[in-house]
Short mmCIF file of C-alpha atoms in Angstrom, two decimals:
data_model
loop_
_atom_site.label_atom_id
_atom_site.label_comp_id
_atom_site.label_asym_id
_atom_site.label_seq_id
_atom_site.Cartn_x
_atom_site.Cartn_y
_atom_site.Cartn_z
CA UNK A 528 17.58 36.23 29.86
CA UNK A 529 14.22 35.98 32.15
CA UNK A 530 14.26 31.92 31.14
CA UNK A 531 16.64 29.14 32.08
CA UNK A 532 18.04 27.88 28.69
CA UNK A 533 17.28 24.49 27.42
CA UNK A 534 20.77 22.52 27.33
CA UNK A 535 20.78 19.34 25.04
CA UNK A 536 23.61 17.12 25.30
CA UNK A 537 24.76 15.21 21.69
CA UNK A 538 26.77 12.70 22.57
CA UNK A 539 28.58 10.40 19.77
CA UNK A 540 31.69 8.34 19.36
CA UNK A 541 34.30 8.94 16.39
CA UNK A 542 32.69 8.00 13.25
CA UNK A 543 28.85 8.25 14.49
CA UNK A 544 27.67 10.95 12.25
CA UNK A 545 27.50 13.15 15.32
CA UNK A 546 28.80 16.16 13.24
CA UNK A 547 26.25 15.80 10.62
CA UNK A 548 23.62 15.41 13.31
CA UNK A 549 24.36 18.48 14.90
CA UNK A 550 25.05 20.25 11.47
CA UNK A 551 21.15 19.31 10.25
CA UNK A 552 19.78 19.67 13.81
CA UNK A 553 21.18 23.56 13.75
CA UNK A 554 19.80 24.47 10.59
CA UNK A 555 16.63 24.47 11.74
CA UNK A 556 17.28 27.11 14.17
CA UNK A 557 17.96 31.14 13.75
CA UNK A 558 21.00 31.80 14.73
CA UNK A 559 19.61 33.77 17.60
CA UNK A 560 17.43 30.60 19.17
CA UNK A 561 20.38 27.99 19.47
CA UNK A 562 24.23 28.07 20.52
CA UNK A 563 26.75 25.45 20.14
CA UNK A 564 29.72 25.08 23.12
CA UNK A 565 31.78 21.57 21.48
CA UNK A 566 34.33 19.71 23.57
CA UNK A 567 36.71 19.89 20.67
CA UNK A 568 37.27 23.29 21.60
CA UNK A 569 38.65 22.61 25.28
CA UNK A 570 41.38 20.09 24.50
CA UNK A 571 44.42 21.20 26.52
CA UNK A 572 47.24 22.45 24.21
CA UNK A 573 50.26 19.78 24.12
CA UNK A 574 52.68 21.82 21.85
CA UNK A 575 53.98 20.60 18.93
CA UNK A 576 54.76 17.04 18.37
CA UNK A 577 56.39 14.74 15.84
CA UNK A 578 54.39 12.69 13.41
CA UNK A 579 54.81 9.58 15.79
CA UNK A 580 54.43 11.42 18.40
CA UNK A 581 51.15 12.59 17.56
CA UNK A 582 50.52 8.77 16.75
CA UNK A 583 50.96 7.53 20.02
CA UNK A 584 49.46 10.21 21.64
CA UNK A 585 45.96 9.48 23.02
CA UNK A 586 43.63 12.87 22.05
CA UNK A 587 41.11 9.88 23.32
CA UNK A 588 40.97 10.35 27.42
CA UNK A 589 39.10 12.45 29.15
CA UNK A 590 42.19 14.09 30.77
CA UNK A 591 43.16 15.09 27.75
CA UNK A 592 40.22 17.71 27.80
CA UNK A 593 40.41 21.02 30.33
CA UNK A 594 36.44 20.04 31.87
CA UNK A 595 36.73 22.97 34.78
CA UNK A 596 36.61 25.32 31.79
CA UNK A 597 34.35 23.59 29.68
CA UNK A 598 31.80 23.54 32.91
CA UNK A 599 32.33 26.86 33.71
CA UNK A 600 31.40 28.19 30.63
CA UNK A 601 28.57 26.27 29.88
CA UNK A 602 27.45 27.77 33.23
CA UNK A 603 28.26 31.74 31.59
CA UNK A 604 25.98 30.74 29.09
CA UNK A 605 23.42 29.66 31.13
CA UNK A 606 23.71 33.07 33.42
CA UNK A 607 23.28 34.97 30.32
CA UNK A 608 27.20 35.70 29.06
CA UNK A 609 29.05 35.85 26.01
CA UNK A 610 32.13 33.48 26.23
CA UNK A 611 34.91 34.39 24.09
CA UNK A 612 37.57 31.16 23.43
CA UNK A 613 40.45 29.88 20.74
CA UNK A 614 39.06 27.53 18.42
CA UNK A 615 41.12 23.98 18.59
CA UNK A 616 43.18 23.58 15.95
CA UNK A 617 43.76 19.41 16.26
CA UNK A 618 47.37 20.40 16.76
CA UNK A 619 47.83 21.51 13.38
CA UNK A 620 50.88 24.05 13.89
CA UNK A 621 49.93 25.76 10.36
CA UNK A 622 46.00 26.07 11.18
CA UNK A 623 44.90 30.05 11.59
CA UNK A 624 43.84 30.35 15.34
CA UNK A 625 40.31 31.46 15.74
CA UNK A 626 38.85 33.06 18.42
CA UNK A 627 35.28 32.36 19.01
CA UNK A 628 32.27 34.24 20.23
CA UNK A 629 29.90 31.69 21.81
CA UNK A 630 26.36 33.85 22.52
CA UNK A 631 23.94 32.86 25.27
CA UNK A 632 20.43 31.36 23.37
CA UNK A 633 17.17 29.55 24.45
CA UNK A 634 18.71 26.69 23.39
CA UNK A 635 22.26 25.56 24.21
CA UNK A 636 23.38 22.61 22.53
CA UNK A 637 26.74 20.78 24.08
CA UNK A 638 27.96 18.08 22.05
CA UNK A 639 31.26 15.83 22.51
CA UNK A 640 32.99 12.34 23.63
CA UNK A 641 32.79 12.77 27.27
CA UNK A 642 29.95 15.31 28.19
CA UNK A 643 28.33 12.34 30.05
CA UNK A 644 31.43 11.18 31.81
CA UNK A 645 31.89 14.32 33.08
CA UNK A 646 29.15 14.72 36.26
CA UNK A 647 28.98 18.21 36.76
CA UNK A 648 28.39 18.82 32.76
CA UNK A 649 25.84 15.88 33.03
CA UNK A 650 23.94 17.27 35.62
CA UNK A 651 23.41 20.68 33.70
CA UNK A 652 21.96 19.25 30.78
CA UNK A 653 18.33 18.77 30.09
CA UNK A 654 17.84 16.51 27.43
CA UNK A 655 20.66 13.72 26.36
CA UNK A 656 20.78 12.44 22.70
CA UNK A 657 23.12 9.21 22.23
CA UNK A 658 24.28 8.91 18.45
CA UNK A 659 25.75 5.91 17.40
CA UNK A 660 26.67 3.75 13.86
CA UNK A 661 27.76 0.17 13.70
CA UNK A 662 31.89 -0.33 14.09
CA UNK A 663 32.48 -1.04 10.81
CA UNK A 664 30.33 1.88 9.49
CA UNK A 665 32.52 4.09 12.13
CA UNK A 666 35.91 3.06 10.99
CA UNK A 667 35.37 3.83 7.97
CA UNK A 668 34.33 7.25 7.91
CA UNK A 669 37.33 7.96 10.34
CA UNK A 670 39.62 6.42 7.56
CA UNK A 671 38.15 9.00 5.05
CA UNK A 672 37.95 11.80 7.09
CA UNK A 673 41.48 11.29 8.69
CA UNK A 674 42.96 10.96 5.76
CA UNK A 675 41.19 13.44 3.56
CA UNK A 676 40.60 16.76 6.41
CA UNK A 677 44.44 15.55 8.54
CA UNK A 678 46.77 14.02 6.20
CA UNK A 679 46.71 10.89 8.29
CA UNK A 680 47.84 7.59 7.16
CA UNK A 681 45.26 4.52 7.03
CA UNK A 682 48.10 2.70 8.87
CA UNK A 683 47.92 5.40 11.63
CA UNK A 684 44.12 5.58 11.45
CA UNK A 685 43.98 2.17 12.51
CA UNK A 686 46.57 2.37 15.44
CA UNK A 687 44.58 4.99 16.87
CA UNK A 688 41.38 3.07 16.34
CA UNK A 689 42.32 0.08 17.73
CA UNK A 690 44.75 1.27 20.46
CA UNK A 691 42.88 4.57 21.66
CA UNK A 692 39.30 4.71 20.42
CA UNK A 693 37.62 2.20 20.65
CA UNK A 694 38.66 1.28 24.04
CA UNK A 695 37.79 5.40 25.28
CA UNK A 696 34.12 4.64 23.40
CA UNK A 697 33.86 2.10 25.32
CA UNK A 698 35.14 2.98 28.72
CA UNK A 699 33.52 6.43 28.54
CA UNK A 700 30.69 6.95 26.77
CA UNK A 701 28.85 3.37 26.23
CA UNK A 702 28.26 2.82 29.89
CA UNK A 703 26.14 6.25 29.31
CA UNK A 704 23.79 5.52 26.71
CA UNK A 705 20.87 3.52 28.50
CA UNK A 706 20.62 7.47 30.36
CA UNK A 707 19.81 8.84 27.44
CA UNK A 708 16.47 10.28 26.33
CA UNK A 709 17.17 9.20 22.56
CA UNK A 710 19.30 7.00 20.90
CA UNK A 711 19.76 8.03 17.44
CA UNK A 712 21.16 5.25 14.62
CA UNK A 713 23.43 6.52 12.02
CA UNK A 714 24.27 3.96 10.01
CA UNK A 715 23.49 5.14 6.62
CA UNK A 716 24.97 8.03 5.00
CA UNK A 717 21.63 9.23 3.30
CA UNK A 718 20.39 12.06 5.39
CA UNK A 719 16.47 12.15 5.19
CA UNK A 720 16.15 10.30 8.15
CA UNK A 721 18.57 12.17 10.36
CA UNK A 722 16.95 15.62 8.78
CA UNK A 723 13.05 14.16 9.71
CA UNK A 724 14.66 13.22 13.52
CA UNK A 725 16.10 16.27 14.12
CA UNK A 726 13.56 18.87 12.40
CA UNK A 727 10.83 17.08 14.65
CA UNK A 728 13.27 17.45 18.00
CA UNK A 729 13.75 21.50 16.39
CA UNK A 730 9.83 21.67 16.24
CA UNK A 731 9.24 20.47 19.67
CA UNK A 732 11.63 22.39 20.87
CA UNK A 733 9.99 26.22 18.91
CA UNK A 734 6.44 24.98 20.48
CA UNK A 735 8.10 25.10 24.04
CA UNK A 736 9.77 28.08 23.47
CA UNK A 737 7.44 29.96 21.57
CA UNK A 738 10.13 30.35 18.81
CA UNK A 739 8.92 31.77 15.56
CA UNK A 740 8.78 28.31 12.88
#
């Protein structure tokens, strides 16, 4: 690759809409012109736990995440490699491992909780995009999606929300967002607006790089 890739950071707490950002900000792209490297994927492994274990445990810290590997990689990509990885499961001990194939692109995209926190991923990354939703617009589409894509109680839902996120979202990631080069509001679960925001972002981006539109 003769050009330094373009890195965008996403950046979102539980609940923002961040997923469906990046899922309507990516189809704008060939799958050739943009790559996706998510901090989901470098949670360090904790084995198997018990129901309240897994409760009590906080997924919500940025220990909890293996950052010397996330950074290197990101750095692969940007020297032209392919990085080959296990796909996170969320500790589900009946999910089908994955191994992904993350290709280097013009346009890197590196989304997740702490990506700001963490200085050395900071510094690599070009153009920062806060997304955010009010907190009672948040909680509840961790409610659903807990309990619909994880089995999770309501009652654990809550715990976690109270105990473990809100306090990380605040801690490590709000302190973040006046560095940001857009702040993106996701309050509404009707997508034209977040499709407009990030097809103009996608269009900006083509011009630059002299991708085909």
């Amino acid at each position: 690759m003769n050009n330094k890739p373009f890195i965008i950071g996403i950046a979102g707490g539980s609940g923002s809409g961040k997923t469906f950002f990046l899922n309507c900000f990516l189809h704008h792209f060939k799958n050739d012109e943009v790559t996706l490297v998510s901090q989901d994927d470098y949670y360090i492994p904790v084995g198997e736990m018990t129901q309240e274990e897994n409760r009590l445990y906080n997924f919500d810290l940025p220990s909890t995440i293996d950052n010397e590997q996330f950074n290197l990689d990101i750095r692969k990509l940007l020297k032209g490699e392919v990085i080959y990885k296990k796909e996170y499961n969320f500790n589900n001990p009946l999910a089908v491992v994955k191994i992904l194939e993350i290709s280097p692109a013009p346009i890197i995209i590196v989304e997740g909780l702490f990506i700001l926190h963490f200085k050395e991923i900071a510094a690599l990354l070009d153009h920062k995009i806060f997304v955010e939703a009010e907190e009672s617009v948040a909680l509840d589409r961790r409610v659903k999606r807990d309990g619909m894509e994880r089995g999770y109680s309501e009652e654990d839902v809550l715990y976690k929300w109270h105990n473990h996120v809100v306090p990380s979202y605040k801690e490590f990631l709000l302190p973040y967002k006046e560095e940001c080069n857009m702040v993106v509001m996701n309050n509404n679960n009707t997508p034209d607006e977040i499709i407009a925001i990030t097809e103009k972002i996608a269009l900006d981006l083509k011009a630059k790089f002299c991708l085909d539109n």
